[in-house]
Short mmCIF file of C-alpha atoms and ligand atoms in Angstrom, two decimals:
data_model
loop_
_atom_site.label_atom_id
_atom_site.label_comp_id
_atom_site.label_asym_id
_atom_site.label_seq_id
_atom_site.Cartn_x
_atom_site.Cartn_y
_atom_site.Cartn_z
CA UNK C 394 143.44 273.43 58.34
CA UNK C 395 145.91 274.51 60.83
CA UNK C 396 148.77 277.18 59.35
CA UNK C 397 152.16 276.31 60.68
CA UNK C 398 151.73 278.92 63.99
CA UNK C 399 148.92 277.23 65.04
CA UNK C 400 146.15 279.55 63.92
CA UNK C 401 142.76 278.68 62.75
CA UNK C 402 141.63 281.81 60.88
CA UNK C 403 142.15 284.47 63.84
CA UNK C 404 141.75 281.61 66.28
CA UNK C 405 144.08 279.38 68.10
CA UNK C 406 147.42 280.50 68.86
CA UNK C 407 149.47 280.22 72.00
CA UNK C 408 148.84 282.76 74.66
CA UNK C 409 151.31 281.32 77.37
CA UNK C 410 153.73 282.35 79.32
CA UNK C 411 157.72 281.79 78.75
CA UNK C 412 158.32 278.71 80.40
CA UNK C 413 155.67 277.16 79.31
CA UNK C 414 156.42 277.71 75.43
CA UNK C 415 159.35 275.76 76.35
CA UNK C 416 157.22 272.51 76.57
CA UNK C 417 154.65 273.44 73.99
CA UNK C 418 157.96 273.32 71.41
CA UNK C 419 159.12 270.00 72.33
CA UNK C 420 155.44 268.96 72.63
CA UNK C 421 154.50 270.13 69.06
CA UNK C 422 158.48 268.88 67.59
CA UNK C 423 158.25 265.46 68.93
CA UNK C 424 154.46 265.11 67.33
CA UNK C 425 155.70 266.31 64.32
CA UNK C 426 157.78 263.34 64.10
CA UNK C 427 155.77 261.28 65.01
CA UNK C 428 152.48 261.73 63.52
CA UNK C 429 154.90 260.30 60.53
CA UNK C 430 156.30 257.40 62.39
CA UNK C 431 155.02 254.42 61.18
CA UNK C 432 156.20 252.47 64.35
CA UNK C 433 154.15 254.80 66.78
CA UNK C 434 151.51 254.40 64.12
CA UNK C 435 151.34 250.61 64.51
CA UNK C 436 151.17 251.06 68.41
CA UNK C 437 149.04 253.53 67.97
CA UNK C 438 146.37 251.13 65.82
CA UNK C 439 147.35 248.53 67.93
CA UNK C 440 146.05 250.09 70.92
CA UNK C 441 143.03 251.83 69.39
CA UNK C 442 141.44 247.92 67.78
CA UNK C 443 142.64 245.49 70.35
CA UNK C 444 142.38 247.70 73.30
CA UNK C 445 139.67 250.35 72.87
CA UNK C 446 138.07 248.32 70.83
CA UNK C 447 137.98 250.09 67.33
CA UNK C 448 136.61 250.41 64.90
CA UNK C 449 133.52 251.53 66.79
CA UNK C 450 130.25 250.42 65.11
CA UNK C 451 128.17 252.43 62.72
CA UNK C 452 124.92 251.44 63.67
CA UNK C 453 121.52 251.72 61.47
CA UNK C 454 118.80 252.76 63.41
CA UNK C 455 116.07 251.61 61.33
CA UNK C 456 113.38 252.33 64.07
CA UNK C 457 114.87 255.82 65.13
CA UNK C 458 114.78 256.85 60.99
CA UNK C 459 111.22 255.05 60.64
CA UNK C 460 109.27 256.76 63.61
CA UNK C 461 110.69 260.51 62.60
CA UNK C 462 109.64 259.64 59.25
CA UNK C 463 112.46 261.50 57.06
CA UNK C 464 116.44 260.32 56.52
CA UNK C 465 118.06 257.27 57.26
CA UNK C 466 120.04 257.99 60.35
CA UNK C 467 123.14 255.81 61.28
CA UNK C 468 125.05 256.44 64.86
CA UNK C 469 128.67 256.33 65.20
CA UNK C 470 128.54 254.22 68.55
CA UNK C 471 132.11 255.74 70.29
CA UNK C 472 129.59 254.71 73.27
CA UNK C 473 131.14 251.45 72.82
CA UNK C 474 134.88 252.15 73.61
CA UNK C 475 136.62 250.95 76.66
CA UNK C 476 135.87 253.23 79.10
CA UNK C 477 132.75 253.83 77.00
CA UNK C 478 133.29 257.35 75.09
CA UNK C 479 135.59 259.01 72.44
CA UNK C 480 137.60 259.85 75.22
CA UNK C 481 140.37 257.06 74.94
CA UNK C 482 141.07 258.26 71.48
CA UNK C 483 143.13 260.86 72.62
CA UNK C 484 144.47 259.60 75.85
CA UNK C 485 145.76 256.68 74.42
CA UNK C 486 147.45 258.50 71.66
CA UNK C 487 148.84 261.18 74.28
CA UNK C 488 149.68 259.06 76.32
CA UNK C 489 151.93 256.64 73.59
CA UNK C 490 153.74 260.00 72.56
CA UNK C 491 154.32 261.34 76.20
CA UNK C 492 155.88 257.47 76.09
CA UNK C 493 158.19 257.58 73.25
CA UNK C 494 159.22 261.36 74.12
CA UNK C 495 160.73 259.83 77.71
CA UNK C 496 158.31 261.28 80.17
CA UNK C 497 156.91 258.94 82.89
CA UNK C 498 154.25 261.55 84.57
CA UNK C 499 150.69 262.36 82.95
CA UNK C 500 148.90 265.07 84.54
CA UNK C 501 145.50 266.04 83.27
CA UNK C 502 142.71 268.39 84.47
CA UNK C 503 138.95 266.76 84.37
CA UNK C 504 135.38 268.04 85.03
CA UNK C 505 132.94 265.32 85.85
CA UNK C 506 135.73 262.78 85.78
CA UNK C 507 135.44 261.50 82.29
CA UNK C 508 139.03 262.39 81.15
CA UNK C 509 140.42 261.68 84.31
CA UNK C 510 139.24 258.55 84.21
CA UNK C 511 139.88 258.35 80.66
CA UNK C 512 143.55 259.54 81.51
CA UNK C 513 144.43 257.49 84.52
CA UNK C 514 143.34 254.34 82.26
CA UNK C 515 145.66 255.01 79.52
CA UNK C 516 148.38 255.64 82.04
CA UNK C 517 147.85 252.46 83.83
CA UNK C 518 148.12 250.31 80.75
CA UNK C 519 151.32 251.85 79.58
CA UNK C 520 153.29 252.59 82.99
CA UNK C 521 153.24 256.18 84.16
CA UNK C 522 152.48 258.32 86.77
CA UNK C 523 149.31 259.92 86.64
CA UNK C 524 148.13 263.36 88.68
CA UNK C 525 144.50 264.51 87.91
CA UNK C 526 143.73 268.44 88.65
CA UNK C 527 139.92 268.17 89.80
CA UNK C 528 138.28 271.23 91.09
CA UNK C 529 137.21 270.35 94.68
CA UNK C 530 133.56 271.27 94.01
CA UNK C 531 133.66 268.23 91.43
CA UNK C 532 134.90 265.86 93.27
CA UNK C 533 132.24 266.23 95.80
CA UNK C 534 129.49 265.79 92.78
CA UNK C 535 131.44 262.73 91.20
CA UNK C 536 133.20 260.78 94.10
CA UNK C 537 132.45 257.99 92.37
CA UNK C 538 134.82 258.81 89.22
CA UNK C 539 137.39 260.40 92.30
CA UNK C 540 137.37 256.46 93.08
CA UNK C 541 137.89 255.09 89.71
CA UNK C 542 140.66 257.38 89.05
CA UNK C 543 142.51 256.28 92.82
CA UNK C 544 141.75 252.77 91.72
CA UNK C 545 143.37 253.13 88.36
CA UNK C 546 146.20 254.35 90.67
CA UNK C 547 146.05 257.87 89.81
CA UNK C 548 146.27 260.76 92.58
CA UNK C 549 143.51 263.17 92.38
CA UNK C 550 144.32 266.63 93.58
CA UNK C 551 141.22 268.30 94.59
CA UNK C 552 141.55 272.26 92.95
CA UNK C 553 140.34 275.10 95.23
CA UNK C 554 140.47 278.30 93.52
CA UNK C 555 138.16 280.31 91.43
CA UNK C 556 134.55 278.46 91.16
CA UNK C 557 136.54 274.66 92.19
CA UNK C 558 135.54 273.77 88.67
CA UNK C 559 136.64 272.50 85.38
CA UNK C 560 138.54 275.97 84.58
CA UNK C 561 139.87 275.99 87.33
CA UNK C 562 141.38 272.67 87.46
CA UNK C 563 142.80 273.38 83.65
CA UNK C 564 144.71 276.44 85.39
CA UNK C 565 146.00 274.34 88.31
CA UNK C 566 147.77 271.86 85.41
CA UNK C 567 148.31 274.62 83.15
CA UNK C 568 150.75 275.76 86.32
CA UNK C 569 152.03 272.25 87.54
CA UNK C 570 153.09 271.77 83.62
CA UNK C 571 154.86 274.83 83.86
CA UNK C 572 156.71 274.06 86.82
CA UNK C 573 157.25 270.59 85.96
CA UNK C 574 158.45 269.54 82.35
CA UNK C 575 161.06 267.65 82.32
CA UNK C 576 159.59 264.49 83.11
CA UNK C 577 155.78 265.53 82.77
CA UNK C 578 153.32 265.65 80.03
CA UNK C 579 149.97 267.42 80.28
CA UNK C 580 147.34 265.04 78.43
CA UNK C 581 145.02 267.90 77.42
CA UNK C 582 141.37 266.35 77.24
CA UNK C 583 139.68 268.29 74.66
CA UNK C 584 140.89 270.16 71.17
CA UNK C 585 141.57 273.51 73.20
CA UNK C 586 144.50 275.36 74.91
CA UNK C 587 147.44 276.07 73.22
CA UNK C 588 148.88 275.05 70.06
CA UNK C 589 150.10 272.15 69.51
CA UNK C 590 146.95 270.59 71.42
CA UNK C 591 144.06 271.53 69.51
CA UNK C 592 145.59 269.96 66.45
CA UNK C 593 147.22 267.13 68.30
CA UNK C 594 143.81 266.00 70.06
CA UNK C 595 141.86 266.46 66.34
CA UNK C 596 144.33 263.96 64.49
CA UNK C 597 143.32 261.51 67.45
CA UNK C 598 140.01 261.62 67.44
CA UNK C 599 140.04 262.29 63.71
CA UNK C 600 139.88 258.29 63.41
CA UNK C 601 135.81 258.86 63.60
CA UNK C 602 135.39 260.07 60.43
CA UNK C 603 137.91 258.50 59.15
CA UNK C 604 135.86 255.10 60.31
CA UNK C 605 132.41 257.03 59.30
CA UNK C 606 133.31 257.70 55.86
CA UNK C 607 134.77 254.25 55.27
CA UNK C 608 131.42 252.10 57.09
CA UNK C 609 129.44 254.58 55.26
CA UNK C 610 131.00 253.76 51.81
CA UNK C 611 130.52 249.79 52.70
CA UNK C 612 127.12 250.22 53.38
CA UNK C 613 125.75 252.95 51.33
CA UNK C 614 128.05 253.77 48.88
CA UNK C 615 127.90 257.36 49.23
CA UNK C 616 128.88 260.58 51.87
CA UNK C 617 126.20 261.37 54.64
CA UNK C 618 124.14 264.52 54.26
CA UNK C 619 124.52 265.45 57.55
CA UNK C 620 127.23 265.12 60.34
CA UNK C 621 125.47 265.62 63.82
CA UNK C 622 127.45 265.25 66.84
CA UNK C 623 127.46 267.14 70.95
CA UNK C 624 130.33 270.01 71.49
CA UNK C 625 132.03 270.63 75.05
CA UNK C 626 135.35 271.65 73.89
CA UNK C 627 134.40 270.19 70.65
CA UNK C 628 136.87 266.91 70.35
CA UNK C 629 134.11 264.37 69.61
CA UNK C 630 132.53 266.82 67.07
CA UNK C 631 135.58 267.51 65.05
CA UNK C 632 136.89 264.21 65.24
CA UNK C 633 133.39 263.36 63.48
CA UNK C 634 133.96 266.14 60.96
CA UNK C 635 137.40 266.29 60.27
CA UNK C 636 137.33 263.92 57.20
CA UNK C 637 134.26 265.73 55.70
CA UNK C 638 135.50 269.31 56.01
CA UNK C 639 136.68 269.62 52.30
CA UNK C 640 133.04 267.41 51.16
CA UNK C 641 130.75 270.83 51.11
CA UNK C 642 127.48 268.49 50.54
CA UNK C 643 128.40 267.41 54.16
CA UNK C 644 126.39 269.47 56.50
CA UNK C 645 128.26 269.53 60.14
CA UNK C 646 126.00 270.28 62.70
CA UNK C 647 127.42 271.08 66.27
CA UNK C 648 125.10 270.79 69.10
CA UNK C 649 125.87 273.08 72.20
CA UNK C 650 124.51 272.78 75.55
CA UNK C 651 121.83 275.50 75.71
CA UNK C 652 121.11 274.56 79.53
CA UNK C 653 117.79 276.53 80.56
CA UNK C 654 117.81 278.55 77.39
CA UNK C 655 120.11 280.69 75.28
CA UNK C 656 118.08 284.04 76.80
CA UNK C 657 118.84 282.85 80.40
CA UNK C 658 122.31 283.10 82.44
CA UNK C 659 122.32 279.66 82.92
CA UNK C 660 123.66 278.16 79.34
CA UNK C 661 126.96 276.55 78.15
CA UNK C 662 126.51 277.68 74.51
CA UNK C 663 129.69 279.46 73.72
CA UNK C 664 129.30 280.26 69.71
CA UNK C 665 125.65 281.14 70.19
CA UNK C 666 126.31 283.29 73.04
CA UNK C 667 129.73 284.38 73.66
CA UNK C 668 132.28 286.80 72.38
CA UNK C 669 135.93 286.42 71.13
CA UNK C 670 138.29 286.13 74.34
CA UNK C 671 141.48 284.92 74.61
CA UNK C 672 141.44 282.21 77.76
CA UNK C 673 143.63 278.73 78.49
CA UNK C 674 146.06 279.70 76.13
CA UNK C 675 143.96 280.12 73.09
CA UNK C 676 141.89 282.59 71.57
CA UNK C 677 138.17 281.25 70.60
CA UNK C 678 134.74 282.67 71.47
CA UNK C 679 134.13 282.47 75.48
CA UNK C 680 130.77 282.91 77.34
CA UNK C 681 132.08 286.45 79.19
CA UNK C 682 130.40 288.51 81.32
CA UNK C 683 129.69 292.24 80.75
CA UNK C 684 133.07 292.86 82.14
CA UNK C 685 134.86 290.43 79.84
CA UNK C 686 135.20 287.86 82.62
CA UNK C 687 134.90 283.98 81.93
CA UNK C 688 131.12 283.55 82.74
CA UNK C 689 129.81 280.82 84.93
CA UNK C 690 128.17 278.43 82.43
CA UNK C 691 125.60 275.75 83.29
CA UNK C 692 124.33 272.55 81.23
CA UNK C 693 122.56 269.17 83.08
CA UNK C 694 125.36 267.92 81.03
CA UNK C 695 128.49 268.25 83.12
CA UNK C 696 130.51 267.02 79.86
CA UNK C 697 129.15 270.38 78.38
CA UNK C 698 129.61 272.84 80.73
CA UNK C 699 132.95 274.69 79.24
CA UNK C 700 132.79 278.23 78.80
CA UNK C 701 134.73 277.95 75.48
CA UNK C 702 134.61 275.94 72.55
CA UNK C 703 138.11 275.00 70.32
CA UNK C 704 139.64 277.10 68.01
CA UNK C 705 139.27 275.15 65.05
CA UNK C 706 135.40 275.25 65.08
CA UNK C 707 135.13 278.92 66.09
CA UNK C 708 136.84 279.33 62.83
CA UNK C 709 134.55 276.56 60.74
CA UNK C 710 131.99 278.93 62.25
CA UNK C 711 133.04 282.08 61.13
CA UNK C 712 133.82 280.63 57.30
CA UNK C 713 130.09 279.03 57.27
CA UNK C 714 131.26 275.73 57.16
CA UNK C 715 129.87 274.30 60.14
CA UNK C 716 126.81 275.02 62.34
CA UNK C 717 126.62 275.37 65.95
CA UNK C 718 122.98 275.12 67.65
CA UNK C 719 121.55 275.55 70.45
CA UNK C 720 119.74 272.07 72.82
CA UNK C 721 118.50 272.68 75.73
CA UNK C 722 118.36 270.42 79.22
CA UNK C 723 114.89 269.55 78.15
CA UNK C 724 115.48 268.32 74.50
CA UNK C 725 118.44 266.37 76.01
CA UNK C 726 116.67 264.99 78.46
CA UNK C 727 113.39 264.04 75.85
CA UNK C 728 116.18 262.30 73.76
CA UNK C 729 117.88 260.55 76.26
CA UNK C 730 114.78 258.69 77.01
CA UNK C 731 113.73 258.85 73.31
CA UNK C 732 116.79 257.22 72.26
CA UNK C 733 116.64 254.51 75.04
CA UNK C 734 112.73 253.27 73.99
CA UNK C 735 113.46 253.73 70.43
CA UNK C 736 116.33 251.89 69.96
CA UNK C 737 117.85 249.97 73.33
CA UNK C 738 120.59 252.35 73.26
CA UNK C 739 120.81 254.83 76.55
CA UNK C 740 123.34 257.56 75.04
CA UNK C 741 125.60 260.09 77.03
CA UNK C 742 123.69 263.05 78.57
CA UNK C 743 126.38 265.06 76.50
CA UNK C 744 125.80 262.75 73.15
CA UNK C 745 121.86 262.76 73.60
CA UNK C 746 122.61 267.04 72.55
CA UNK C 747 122.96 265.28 69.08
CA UNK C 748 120.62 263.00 69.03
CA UNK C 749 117.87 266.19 70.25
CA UNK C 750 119.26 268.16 67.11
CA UNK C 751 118.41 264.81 65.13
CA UNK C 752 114.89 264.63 65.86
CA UNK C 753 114.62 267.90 64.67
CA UNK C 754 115.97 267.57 61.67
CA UNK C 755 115.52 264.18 59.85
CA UNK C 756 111.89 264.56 59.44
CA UNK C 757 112.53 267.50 57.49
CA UNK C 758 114.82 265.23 55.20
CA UNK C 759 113.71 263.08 52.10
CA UNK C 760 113.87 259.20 52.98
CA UNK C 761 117.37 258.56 50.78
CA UNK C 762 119.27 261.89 52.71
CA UNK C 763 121.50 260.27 55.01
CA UNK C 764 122.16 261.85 59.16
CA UNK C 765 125.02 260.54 60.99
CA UNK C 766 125.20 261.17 64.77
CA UNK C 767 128.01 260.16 66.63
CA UNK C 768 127.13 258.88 70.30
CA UNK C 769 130.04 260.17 72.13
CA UNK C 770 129.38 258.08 75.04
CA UNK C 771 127.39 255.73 76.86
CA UNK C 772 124.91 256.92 79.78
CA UNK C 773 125.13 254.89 82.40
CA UNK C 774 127.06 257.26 84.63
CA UNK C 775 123.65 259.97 84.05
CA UNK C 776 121.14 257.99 84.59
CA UNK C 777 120.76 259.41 88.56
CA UNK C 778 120.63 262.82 87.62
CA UNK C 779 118.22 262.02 84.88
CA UNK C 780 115.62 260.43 86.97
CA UNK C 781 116.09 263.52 89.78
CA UNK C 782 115.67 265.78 86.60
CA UNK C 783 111.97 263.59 86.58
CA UNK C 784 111.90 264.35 90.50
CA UNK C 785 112.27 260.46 91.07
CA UNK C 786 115.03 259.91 93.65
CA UNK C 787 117.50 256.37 93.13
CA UNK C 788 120.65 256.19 95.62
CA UNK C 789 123.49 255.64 93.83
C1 PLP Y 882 133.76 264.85 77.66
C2 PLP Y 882 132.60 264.42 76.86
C3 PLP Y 882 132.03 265.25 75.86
C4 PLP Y 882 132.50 266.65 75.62
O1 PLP Y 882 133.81 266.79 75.17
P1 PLP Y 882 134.17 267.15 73.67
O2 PLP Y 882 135.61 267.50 73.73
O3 PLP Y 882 133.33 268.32 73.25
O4 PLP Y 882 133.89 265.97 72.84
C5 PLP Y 882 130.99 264.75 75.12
N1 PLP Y 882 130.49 263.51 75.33
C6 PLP Y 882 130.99 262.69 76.26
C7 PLP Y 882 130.40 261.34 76.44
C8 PLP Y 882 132.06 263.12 77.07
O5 PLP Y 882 132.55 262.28 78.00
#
């Protein structure tokens, strides 16, 4: 879908300085190469099966589809990756080309500590230096990931300017990349920023729907009707569409992070409530302020709380292809438990988005339709802030 200057529709691009299109070339020449290579495509496998543990399972869940009393509804459990989420798709795939193109440094920005974590893995297994950008405000919220990552041997840089947040630690990289290319790559952690990334970080995580369409064949012998999966920057969700996008009886359903409400300040959902922007390098829809300004977003979801979505699905939005809707804290929150009695399974704050949009939906469906909803992640690491969201207090 991407045309060869890296634009999705009007979206995408690369809105960076000079020296920093330096490294975006050799970034998007060497992948080029080898996306082809079948060498780095047998590491690549390699690494995914015996090391992340792929495929992930596509899980019936028979009670789940019974109680709502519509479609059959299967979950694509990335939950069940090392490091448990969809993450390590793309690190480890970043992190094997950063390999073979001769760098030894991985820097990375992170929010709540996910990709960090997710980053400072993958550079630990293969050998490299790893520097995570962390806005300082974070790393108060999430010491506990600020202690994986040191643990991993990573440094974490705590970011100060701005809000201290997850923009803000993008920018600090954004500059360290800049100043620093010769021996560093910058493992982007969702499909956004600057071309090459957005189409680089897709092709990794593309291997869900790859997997989807495959299990689904196996079991059912047919496509789903519906493709339902959580959208920060969007990498889960179009890794769990890409291999639909040209099956138009595939509905894909984005689920945004609607926070207290799409008619309150206090939201993370960037197609249903921003405005084209050009931010990070790219130009998408943001959540902007009545002076254009980046907004401050909020979701209970800190895996949510980006104030832009990727390129690629602001243009599947503007072509009709895809849908982007709105969950709010307390749908996430009602599936996050729902999804825990139902079926055993205690999903990502982020991934129980989905599931919300789910329960919606299936019982409007006919008993043969078919919903896929791809768990992003596992929710161990929310289940604090869950039970304060129920005013109950556990010490982590
Ligand atoms: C980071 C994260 C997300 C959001 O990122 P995307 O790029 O939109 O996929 C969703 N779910 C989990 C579990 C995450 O860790």
């Amino acid at each position: 879908m991407t045309n060869p200057n890296g634009r999705f529709g009007q979206h995408g691009g690369q809105y960076i300085s000079e020296t920093l299109m330096n490294a975006v070339i050799e970034l998007e020449q060497a992948y080029n190469h080898y996306k082809n290579d079948p060498e780095f495509n047998r590491e690549l496998t390699y690494l995914f099966n015996e090391y992340a543990g792929r495929p992930s399972r596509l899980y019936f869940a028979e009670k789940m589809a019974r109680d709502l009393g519509g479609a059959k509804i299967y979950l694509k459990r990335e939950d069940l990756n090392h490091t448990g989420a969809h993450k390590i798709n793309n690190v480890l795939g970043q992190a094997l080309l950063a390999k073979k193109m001769g760098k030894t440094r991985l820097i990375a920005e992170t929010g709540a500590g996910q990709h960090g974590v997710a980053a400072a893995t993958a550079a630990a297994l293969l050998d490299m230096e790893c520097v995570v950008f962390m806005g300082e405000e974070d790393t108060i919220r999430q010491a506990l990931n600020v202690y994986r990552m040191r643990l991993l041997g990573a440094e974490v840089i705590p970011v100060t300017t701005g809000t201290a947040t997850l923009k803000d630690a993008v920018s600090a990289a954004m500059r360290e990349w800049t100043s620093r290319i010769v021996d560093t790559h910058y493992c982007l952690g969702s499909v956004m920023g600057p071309h090459p990334f957005p189409t680089i970080v897709r092709d990794f995580q593309a291997v869900i729907s790859r997997e989807i369409k495959e299990q689904l064949r196996e079991k059912e012998g047919r496509l789903p009707d519906a493709v339902i999966a959580c959208v920060g920057g969007g990498s889960n969700a179009i890794g769990s569409f890409y291999h639909f996008i040209d099956d138009p009886s595939v509905r894909l359903i984005g689920c945004e992070a609607a926070g207290r409400g799409i008619d309150t300040f206090e939201t993370a959902a960037t197609i249903n409530t921003g405005r084209l922007g050009i931010f990070h390098g790219m130009k998408s829809y943001f959540c902007q302020d009545k002076y254009g300004q980046i907004a401050p977003v909020y979701s209970i979801s800190a895996g949510l709380d980006y104030p832009g979505i990727g390129p690629e699905h602001a243009y599947l939005h503007d072509i009709g292809r895809a849908e982007y809707v709105p969950v709010t804290d307390a749908e996430a929150v009602e599936a996050f438990e729902y999804l825990a009695r139902t079926e055993g399974i205690i999903p990502a704050i982020e991934s129980a988005h989905a599931v919300a949009h789910a329960m919606r939906l299936a019982p409007q469906l006919a008993k043969d339709q078919i919903v896929v909803i791809t768990i992003s992640g596992r929710g161990d690491k929310d289940c604090a802030a869950i039970a304060r969201y129920r005013g109950e207090d556990i010490h982590e």
